[in-house]
mmCIF file of C-alpha atoms in Angstrom:
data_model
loop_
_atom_site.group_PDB
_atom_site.id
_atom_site.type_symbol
_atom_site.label_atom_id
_atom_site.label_comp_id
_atom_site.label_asym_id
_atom_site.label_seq_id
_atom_site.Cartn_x
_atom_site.Cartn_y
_atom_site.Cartn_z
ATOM 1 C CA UNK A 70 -21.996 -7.801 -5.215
ATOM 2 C CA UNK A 71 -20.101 -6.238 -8.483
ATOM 3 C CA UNK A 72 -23.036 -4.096 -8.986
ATOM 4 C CA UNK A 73 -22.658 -2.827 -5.365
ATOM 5 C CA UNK A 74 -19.238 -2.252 -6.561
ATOM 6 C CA UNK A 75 -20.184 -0.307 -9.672
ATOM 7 C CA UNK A 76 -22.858 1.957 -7.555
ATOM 8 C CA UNK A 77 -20.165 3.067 -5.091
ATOM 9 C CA UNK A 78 -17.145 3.795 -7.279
ATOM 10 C CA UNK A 79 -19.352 5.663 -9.803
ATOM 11 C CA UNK A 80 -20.581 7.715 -6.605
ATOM 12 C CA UNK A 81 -17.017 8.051 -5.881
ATOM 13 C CA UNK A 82 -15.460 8.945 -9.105
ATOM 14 C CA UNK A 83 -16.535 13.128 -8.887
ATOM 15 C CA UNK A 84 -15.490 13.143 -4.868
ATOM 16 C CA UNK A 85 -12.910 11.887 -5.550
ATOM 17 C CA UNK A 86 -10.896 14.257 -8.057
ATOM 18 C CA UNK A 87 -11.810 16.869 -5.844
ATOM 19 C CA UNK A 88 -9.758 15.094 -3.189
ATOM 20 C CA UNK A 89 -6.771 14.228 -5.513
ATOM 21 C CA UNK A 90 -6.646 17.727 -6.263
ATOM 22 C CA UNK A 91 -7.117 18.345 -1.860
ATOM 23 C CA UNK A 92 -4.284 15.687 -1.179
ATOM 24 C CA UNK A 93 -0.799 14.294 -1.740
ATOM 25 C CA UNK A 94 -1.152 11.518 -3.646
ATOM 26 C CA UNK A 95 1.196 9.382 -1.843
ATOM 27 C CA UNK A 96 -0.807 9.752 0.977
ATOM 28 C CA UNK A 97 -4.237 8.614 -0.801
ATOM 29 C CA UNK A 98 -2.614 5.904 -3.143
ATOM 30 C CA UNK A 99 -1.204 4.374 0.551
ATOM 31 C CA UNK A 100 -4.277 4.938 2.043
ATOM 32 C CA UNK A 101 -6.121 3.198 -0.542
ATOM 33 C CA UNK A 102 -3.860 0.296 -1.227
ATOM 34 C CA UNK A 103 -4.083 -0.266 2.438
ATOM 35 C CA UNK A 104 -7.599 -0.126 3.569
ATOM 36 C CA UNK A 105 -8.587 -2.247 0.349
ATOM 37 C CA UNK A 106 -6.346 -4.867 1.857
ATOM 38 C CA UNK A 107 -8.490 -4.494 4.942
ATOM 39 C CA UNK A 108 -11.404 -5.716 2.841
ATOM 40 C CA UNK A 109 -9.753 -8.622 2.011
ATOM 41 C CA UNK A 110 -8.843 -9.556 5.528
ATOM 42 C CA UNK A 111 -12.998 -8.905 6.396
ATOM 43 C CA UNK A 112 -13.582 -11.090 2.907
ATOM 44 C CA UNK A 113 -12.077 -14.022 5.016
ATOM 45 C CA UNK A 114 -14.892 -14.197 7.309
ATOM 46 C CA UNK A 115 -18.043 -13.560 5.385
ATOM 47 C CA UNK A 116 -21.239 -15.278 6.307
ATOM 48 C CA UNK A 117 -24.018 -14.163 4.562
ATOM 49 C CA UNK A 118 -24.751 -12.302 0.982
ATOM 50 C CA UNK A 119 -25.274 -9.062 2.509
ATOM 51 C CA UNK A 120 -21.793 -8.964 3.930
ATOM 52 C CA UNK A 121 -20.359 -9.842 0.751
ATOM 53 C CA UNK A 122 -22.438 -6.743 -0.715
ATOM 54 C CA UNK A 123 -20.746 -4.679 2.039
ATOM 55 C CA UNK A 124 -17.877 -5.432 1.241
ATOM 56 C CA UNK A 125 -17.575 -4.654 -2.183
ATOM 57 C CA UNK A 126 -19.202 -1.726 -1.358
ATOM 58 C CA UNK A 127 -16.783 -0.592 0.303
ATOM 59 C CA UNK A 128 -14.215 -1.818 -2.086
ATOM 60 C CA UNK A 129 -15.750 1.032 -4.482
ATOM 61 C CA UNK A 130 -15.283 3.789 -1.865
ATOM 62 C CA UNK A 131 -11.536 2.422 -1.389
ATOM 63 C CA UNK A 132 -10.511 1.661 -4.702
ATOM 64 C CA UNK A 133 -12.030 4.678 -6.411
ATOM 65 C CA UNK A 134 -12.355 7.401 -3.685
ATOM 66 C CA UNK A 135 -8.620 8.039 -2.931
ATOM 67 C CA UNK A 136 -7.041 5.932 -5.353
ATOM 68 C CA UNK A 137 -8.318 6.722 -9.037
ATOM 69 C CA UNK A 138 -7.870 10.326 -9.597
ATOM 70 C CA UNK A 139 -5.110 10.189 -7.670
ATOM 71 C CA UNK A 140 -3.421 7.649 -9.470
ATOM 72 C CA UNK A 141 -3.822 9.675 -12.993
ATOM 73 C CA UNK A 142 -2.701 12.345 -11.584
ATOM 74 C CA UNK A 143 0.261 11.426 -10.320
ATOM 75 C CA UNK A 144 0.758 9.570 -13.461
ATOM 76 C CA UNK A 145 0.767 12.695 -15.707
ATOM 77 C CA UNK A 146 2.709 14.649 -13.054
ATOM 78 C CA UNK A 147 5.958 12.194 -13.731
ATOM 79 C CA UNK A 148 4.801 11.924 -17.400
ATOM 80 C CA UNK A 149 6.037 15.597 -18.120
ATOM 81 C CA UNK A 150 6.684 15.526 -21.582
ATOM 82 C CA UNK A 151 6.218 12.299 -22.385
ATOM 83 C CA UNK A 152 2.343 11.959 -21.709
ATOM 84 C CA UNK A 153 1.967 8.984 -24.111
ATOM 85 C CA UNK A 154 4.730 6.609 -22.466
ATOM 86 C CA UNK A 155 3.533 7.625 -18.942
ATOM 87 C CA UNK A 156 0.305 6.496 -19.260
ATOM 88 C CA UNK A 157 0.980 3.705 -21.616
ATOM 89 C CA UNK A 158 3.605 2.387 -19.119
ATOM 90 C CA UNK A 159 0.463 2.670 -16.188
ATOM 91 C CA UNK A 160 -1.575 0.236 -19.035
ATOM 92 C CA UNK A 161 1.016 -1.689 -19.436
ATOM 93 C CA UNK A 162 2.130 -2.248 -16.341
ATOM 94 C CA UNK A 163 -1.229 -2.762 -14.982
ATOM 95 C CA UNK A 164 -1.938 -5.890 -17.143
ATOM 96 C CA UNK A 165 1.388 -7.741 -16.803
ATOM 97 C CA UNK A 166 0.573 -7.110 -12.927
ATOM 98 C CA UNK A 167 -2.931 -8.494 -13.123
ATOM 99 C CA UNK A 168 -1.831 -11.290 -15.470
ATOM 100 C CA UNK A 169 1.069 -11.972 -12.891
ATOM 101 C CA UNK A 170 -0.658 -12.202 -9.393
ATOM 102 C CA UNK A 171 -3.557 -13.831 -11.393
ATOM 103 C CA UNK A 172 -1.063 -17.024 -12.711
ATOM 104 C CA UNK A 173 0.145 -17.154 -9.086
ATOM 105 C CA UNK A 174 -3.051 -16.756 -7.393
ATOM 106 C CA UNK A 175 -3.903 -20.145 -10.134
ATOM 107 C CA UNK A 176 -1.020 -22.103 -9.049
ATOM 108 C CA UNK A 177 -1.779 -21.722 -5.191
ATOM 109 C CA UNK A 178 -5.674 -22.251 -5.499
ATOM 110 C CA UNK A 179 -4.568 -25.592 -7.152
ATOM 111 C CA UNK A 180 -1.748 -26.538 -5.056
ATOM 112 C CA UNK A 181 -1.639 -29.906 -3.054
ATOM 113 C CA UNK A 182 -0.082 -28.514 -0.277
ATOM 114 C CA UNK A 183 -3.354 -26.368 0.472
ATOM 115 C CA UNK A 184 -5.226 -28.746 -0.306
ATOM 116 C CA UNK A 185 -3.703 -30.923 2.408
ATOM 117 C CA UNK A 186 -4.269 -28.451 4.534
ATOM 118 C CA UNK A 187 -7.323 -27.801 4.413
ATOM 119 C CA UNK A 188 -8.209 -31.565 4.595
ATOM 120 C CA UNK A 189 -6.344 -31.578 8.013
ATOM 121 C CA UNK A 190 -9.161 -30.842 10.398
ATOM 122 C CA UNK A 191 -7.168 -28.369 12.257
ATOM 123 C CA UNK A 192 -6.430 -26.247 9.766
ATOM 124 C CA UNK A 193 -10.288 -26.410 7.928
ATOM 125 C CA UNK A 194 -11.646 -23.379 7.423
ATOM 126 C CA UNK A 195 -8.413 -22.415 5.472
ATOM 127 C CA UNK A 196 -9.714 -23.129 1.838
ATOM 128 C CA UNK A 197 -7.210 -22.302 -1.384
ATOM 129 C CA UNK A 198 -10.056 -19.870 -1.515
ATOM 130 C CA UNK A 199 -8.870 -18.869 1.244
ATOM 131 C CA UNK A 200 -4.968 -19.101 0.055
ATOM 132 C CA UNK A 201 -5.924 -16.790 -2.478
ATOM 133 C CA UNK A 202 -7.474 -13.746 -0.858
ATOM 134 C CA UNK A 203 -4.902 -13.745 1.535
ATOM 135 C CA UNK A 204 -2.193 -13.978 -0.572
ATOM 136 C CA UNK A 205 -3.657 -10.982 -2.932
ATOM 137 C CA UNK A 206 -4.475 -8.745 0.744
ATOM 138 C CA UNK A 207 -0.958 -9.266 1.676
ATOM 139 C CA UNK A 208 0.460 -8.537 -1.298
ATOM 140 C CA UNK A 209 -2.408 -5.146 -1.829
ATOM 141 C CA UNK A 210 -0.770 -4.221 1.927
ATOM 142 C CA UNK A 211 2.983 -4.449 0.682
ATOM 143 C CA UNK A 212 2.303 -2.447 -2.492
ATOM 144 C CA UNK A 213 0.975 0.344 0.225
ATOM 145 C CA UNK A 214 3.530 0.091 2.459
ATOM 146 C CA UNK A 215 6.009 0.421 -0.721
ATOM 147 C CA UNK A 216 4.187 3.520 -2.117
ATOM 148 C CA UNK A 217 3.922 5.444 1.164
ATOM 149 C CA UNK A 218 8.342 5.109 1.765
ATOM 150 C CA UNK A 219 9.242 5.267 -2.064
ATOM 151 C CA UNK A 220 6.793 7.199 -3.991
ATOM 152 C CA UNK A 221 8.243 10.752 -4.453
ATOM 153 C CA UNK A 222 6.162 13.069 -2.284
ATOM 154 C CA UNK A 223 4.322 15.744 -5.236
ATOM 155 C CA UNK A 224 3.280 18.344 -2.283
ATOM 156 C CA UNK A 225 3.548 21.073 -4.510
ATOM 157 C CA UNK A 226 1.148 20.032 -7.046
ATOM 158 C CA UNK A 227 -1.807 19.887 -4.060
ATOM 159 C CA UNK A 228 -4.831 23.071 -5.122
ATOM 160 C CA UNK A 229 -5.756 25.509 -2.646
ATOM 161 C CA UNK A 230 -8.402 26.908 -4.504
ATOM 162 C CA UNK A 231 -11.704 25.810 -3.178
ATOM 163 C CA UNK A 232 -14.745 23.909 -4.822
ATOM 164 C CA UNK A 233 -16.752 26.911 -6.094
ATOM 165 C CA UNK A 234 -13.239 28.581 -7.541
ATOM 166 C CA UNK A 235 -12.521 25.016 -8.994
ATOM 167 C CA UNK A 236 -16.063 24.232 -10.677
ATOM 168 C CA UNK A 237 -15.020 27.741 -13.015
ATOM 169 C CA UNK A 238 -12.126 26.942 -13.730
ATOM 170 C CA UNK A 239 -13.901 23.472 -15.044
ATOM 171 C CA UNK A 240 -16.332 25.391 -17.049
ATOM 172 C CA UNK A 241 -13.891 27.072 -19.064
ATOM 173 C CA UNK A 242 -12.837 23.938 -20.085
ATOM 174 C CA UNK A 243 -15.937 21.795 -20.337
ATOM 175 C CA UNK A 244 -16.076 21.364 -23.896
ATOM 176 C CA UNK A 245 -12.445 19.416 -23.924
ATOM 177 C CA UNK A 246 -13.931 17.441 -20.962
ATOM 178 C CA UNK A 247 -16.749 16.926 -22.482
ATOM 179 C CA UNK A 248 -15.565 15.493 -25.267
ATOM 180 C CA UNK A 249 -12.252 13.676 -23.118
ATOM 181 C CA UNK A 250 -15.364 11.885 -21.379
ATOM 182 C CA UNK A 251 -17.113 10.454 -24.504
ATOM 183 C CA UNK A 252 -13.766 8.801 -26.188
ATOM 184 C CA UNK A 253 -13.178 7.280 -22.743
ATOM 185 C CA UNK A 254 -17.154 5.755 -22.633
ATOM 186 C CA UNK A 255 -16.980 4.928 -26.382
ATOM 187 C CA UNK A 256 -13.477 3.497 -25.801
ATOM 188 C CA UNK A 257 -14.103 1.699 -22.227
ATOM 189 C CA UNK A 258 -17.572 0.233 -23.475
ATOM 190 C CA UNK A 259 -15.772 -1.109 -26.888
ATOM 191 C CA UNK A 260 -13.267 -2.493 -23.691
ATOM 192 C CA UNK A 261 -16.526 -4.619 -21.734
ATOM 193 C CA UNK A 262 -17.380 -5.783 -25.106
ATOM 194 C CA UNK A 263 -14.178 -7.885 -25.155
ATOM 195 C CA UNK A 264 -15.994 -9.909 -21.826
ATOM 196 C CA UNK A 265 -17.670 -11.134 -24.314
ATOM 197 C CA UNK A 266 -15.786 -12.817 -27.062
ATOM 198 C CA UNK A 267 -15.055 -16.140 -25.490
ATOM 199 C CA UNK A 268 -18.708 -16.794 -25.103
ATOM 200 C CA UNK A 269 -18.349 -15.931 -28.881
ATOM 201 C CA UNK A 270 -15.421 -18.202 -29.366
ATOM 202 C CA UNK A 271 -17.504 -20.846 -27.963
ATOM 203 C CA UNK A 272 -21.595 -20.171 -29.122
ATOM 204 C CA UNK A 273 -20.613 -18.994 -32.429
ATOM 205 C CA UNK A 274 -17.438 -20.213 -33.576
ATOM 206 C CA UNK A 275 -17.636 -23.631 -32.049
ATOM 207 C CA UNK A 276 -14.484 -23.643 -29.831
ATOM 208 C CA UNK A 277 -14.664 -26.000 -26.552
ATOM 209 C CA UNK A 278 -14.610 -24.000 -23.537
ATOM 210 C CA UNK A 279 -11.073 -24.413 -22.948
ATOM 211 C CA UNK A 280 -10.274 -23.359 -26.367
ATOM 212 C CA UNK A 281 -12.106 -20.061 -25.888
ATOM 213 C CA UNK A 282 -10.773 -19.257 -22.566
ATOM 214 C CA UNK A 283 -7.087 -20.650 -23.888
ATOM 215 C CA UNK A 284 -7.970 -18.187 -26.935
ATOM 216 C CA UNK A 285 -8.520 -15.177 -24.414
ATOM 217 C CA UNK A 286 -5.840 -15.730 -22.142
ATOM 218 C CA UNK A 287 -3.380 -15.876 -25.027
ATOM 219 C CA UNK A 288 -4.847 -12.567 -26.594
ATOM 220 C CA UNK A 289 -4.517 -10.481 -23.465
ATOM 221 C CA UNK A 290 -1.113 -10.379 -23.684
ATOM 222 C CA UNK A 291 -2.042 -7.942 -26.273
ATOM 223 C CA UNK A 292 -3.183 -5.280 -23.663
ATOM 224 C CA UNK A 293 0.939 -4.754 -22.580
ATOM 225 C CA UNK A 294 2.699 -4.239 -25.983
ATOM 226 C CA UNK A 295 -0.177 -2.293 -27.687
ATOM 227 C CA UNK A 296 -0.499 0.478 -24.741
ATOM 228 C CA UNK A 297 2.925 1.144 -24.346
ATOM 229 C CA UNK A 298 3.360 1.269 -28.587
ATOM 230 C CA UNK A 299 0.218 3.890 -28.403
ATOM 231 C CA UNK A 300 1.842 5.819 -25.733
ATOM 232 C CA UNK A 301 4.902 6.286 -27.642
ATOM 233 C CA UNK A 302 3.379 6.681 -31.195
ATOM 234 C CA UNK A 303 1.129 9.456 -29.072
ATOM 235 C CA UNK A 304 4.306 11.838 -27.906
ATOM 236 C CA UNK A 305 5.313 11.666 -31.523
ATOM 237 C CA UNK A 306 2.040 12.658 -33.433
ATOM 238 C CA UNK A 307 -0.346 13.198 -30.895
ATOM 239 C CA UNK A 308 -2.535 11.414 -28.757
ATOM 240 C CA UNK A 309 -5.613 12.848 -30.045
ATOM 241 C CA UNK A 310 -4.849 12.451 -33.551
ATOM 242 C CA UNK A 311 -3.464 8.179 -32.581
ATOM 243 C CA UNK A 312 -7.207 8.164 -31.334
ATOM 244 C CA UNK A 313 -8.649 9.196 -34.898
ATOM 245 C CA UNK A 314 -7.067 6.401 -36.377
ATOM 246 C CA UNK A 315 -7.870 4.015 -33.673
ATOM 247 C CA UNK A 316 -11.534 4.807 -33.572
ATOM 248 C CA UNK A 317 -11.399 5.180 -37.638
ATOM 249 C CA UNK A 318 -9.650 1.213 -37.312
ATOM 250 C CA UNK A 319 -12.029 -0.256 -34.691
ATOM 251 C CA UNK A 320 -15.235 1.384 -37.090
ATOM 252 C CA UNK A 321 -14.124 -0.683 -40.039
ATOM 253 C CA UNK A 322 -13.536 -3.665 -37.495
ATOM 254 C CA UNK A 323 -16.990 -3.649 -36.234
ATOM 255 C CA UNK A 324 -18.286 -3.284 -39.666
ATOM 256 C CA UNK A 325 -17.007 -6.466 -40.412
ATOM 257 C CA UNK A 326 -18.129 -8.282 -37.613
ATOM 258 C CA UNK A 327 -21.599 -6.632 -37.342
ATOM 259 C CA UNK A 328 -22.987 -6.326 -41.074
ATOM 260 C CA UNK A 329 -20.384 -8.174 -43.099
ATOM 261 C CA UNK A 330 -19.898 -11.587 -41.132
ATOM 262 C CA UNK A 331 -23.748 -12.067 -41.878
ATOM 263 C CA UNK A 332 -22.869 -12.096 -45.641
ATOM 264 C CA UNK A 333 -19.047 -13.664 -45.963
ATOM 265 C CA UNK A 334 -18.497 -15.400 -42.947
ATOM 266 C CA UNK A 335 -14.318 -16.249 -43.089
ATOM 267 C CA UNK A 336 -12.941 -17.895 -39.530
ATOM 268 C CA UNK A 337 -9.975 -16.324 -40.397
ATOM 269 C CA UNK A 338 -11.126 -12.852 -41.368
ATOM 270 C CA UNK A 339 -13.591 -12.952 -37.789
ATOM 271 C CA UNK A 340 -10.303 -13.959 -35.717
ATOM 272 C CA UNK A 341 -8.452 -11.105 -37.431
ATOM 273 C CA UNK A 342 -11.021 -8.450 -36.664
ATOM 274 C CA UNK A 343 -10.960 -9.954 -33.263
ATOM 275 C CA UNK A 344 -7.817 -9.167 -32.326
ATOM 276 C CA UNK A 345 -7.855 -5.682 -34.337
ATOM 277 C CA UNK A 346 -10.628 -4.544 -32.422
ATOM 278 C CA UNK A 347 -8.584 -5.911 -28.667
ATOM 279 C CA UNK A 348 -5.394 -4.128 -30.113
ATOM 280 C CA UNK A 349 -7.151 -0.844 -30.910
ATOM 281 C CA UNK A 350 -9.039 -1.125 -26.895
ATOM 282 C CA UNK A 351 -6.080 -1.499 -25.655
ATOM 283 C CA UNK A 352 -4.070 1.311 -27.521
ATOM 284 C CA UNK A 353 -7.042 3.369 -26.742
ATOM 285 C CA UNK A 354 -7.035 2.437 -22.749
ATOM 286 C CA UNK A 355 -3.262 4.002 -22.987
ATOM 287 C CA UNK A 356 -3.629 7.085 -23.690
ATOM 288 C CA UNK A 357 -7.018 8.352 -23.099
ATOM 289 C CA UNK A 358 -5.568 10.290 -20.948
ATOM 290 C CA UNK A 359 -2.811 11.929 -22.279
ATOM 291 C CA UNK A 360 -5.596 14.640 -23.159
ATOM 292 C CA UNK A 361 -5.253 15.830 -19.990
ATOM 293 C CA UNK A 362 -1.311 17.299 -20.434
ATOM 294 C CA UNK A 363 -2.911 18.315 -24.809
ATOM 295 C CA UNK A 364 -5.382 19.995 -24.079
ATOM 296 C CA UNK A 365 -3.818 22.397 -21.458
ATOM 297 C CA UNK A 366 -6.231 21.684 -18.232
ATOM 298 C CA UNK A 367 -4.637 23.049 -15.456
ATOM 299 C CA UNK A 368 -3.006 21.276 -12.881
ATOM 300 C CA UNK A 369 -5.122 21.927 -9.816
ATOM 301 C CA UNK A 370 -8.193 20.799 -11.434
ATOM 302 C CA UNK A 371 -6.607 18.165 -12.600
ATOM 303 C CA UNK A 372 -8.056 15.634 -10.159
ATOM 304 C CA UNK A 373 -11.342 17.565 -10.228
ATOM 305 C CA UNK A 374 -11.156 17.032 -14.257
ATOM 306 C CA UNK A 375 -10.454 13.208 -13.843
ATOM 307 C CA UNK A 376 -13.615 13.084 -11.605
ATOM 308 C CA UNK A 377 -15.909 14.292 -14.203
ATOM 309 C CA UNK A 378 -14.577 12.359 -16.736
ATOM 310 C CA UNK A 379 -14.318 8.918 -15.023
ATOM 311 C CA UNK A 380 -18.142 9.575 -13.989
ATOM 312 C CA UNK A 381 -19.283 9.804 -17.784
ATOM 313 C CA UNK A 382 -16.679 7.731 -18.785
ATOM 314 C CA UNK A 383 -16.941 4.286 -16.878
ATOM 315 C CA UNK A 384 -20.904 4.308 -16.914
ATOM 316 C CA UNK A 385 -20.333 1.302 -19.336
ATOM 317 C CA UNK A 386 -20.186 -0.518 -16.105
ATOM 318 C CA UNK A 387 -23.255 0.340 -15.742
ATOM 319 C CA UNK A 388 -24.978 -0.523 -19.276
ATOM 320 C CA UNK A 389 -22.734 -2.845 -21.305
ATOM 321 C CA UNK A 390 -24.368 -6.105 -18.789
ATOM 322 C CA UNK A 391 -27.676 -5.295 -19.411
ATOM 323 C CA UNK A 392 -27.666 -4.345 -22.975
ATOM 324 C CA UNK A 393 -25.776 -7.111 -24.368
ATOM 325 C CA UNK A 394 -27.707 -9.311 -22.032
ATOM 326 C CA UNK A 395 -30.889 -8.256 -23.510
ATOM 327 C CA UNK A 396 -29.549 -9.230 -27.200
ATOM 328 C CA UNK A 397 -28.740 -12.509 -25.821
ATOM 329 C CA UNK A 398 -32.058 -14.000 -24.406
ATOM 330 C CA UNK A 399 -33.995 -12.044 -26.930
ATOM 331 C CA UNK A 400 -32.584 -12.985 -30.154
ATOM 332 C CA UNK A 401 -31.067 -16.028 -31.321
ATOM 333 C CA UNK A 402 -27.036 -15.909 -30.606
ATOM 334 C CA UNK A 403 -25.803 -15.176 -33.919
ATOM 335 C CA UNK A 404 -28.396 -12.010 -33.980
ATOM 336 C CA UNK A 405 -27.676 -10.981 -30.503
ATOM 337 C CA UNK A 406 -23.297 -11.478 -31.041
ATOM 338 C CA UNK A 407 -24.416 -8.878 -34.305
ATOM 339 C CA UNK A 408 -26.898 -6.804 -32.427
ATOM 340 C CA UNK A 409 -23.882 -6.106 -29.985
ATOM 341 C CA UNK A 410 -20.866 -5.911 -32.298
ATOM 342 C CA UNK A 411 -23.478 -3.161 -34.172
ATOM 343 C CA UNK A 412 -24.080 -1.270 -31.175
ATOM 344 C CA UNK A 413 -20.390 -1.096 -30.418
ATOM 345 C CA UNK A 414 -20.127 -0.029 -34.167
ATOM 346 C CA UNK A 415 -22.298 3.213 -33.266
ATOM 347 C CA UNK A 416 -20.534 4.050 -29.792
ATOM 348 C CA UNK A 417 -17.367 3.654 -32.267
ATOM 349 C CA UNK A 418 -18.614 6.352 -34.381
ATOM 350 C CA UNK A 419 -19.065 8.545 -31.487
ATOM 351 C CA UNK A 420 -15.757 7.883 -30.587
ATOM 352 C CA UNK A 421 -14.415 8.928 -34.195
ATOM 353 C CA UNK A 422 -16.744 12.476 -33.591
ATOM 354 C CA UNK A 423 -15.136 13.259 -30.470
ATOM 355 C CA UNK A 424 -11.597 12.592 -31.286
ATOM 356 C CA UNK A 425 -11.864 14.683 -34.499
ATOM 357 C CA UNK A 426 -13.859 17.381 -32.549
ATOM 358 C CA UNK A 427 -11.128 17.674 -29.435
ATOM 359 C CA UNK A 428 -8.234 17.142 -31.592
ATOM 360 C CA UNK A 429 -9.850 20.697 -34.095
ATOM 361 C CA UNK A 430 -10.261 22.079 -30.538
ATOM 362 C CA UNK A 431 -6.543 21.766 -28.919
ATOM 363 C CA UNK A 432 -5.361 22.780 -32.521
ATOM 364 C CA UNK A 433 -7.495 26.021 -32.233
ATOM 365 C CA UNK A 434 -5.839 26.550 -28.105
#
């Protein structure tokens, strides 16, 4: 089903800045909020796998289609000058949100009281499973009612230009999107990596499951405080030159865990590179795209820019499952954890390329 997920929205993400740039994006962040909580209500009464796979098919159009371009535009449109805390504030704001409904959506999927009604025969078929997809649909609904009567209509900032006027435009600048699209793969595949540290936690460093998921839950209240720090270290010295030293940071990171863990293997020191490498991601996930306002890419191709970028830049979606699950039924785990912290190593070097190449580009604009 999350692969029928990942198909749509990466078919979505290029259609998709074309329409941000088409649109008001009150209108399309409504739209979206509201028709994903449709999918939720049609989540309720699933029968069979394929419906399932329909549904988060359609989640992908939703989601992606009129919401993600969208969304980063408007974001740098009320950034103005201060790029860095406007996107680090989205980050931000998007964890403690996920971290919030998540602890609630917890407490009702355990509560008694649905549990007691769902063992009343009348009331049956309404599982805390249940509970919980409601309560996030009706709460997806709200936050789309909300945006379309409060979110300051941007009407001026729609394009008329058309799609063969807006592809040149793009070309001028496809070297800075070029190179905008490889820190967001290097940094976004760096960011599925993390899926995979409790299974480290527990396989390699011998913590019970609890322990590792305690671990994780704990260190993901990193992903707040570091994106809104990068966003306003970024409107000070630059958010292409913060990237340098985050990519330069999570290099020497990986180095550890990838080459030197094999030789001087320290609990502490692997812990410690851990959370450097979480706290770089998530610096990284706040301001990759502050490039946008740096680097001088117009605003009606803004969307259209977005698009291109979120196509090459989310593919990780795509490659990070396979790949790392290939290390770990082929090799033994401690070979497969450094097979994968190695090949996160290289994308991190990339990373470090295209930072120092588009920050020598904007300096040359």
């Amino acid at each position: 089903a999350f692969t029928t997920y990942g198909i749509t929205a990466l078919i979505c993400y290029f259609p998709g800045g074309y329409i941000a740039d088409k649109f008001n994006a009150r209108k399309l962040l409504s739209l979206s909020l509201i028709l994903t909580s449709l999918g939720g209500i049609l989540l309720l009464f699933y029968n069979n796998f394929l419906f399932l796979c329909f549904i988060y098919g359609y989640w992908g159009i939703t989601s992606i289609l009129f919401c993600w371009s969208a969304l980063i535009k408007a974001t740098k449109i009320v950034g103005g000058n201060r790029q860095g805390l406007s996107f680090g504030s989205l980050e931000a704001g998007r964890g403690l949100v996920a971290a919030t409904l998540s602890s609630i959506a917890v407490i009702i999927f355990t509560s008694t009281f649905i549990k007691n009604i769902n063992d009343n025969s009348f009331f049956v078929a309404f599982s805390p499973l249940k509970a919980v997809i409601t309560f996030y649909s009706i709460t997806t609904f709200i936050a789309g009612i909300v945006i379309w009567f409060y979110f300051k209509d941007e009407s001026n900032n729609k394009s008329s230009i058309g799609l063969r006027v807006a592809f040149k435009k793009i070309k001028k600048f496809y070297k800075l999107i070029f190179f905008q699209s490889l820190i967001v793969l290097t940094a976004y595949s760096a960011y599925k990596g993390i899926d995979y540290y409790s299974q480290f936690f527990y396989e390699i460093m011998n913590y019970s499951k609890e322990e590792a998921a305690s671990t994780m839950s704990n260190l993901s209240y990193l992903r707040p405080v570091c994106a809104i720090f990068a966003g306003l270290i970024a409107d000070k010295i630059s958010a292409t030159r913060l990237s340098i030293y985050l990519f330069i940071t999570l290099t020497i990171a990986f180095v550890y865990l990838g080459i030197i863990s094999t030789i001087f293997y320290l609990e502490i020191l692997i812990m410690t590179n851990i959370m450097i490498t979480m706290a770089a991601v998530f610096a990284l996930r706040g301001i990759y795209f502050c490039y946008l306002q740096e680097t001088k890419i117009p605003t009606n191709i803004i969307g259209f820019s977005v698009g291109i970028i979120s196509l090459i830049g989310f593919f990780p979606d795509v490659y990070i499952g396979p790949v790392f699950g290939y290390f770990l039924d082929t090799y033994t785990k401690v070979e497969a954890f450094n097979l994968c912290f190695l090949f996160l190593l290289i994308l991190s070097l990339i990373g470090l390329y295209s930072s120092l190449k588009l920050h020598n580009a904007k300096k040359k604009m």
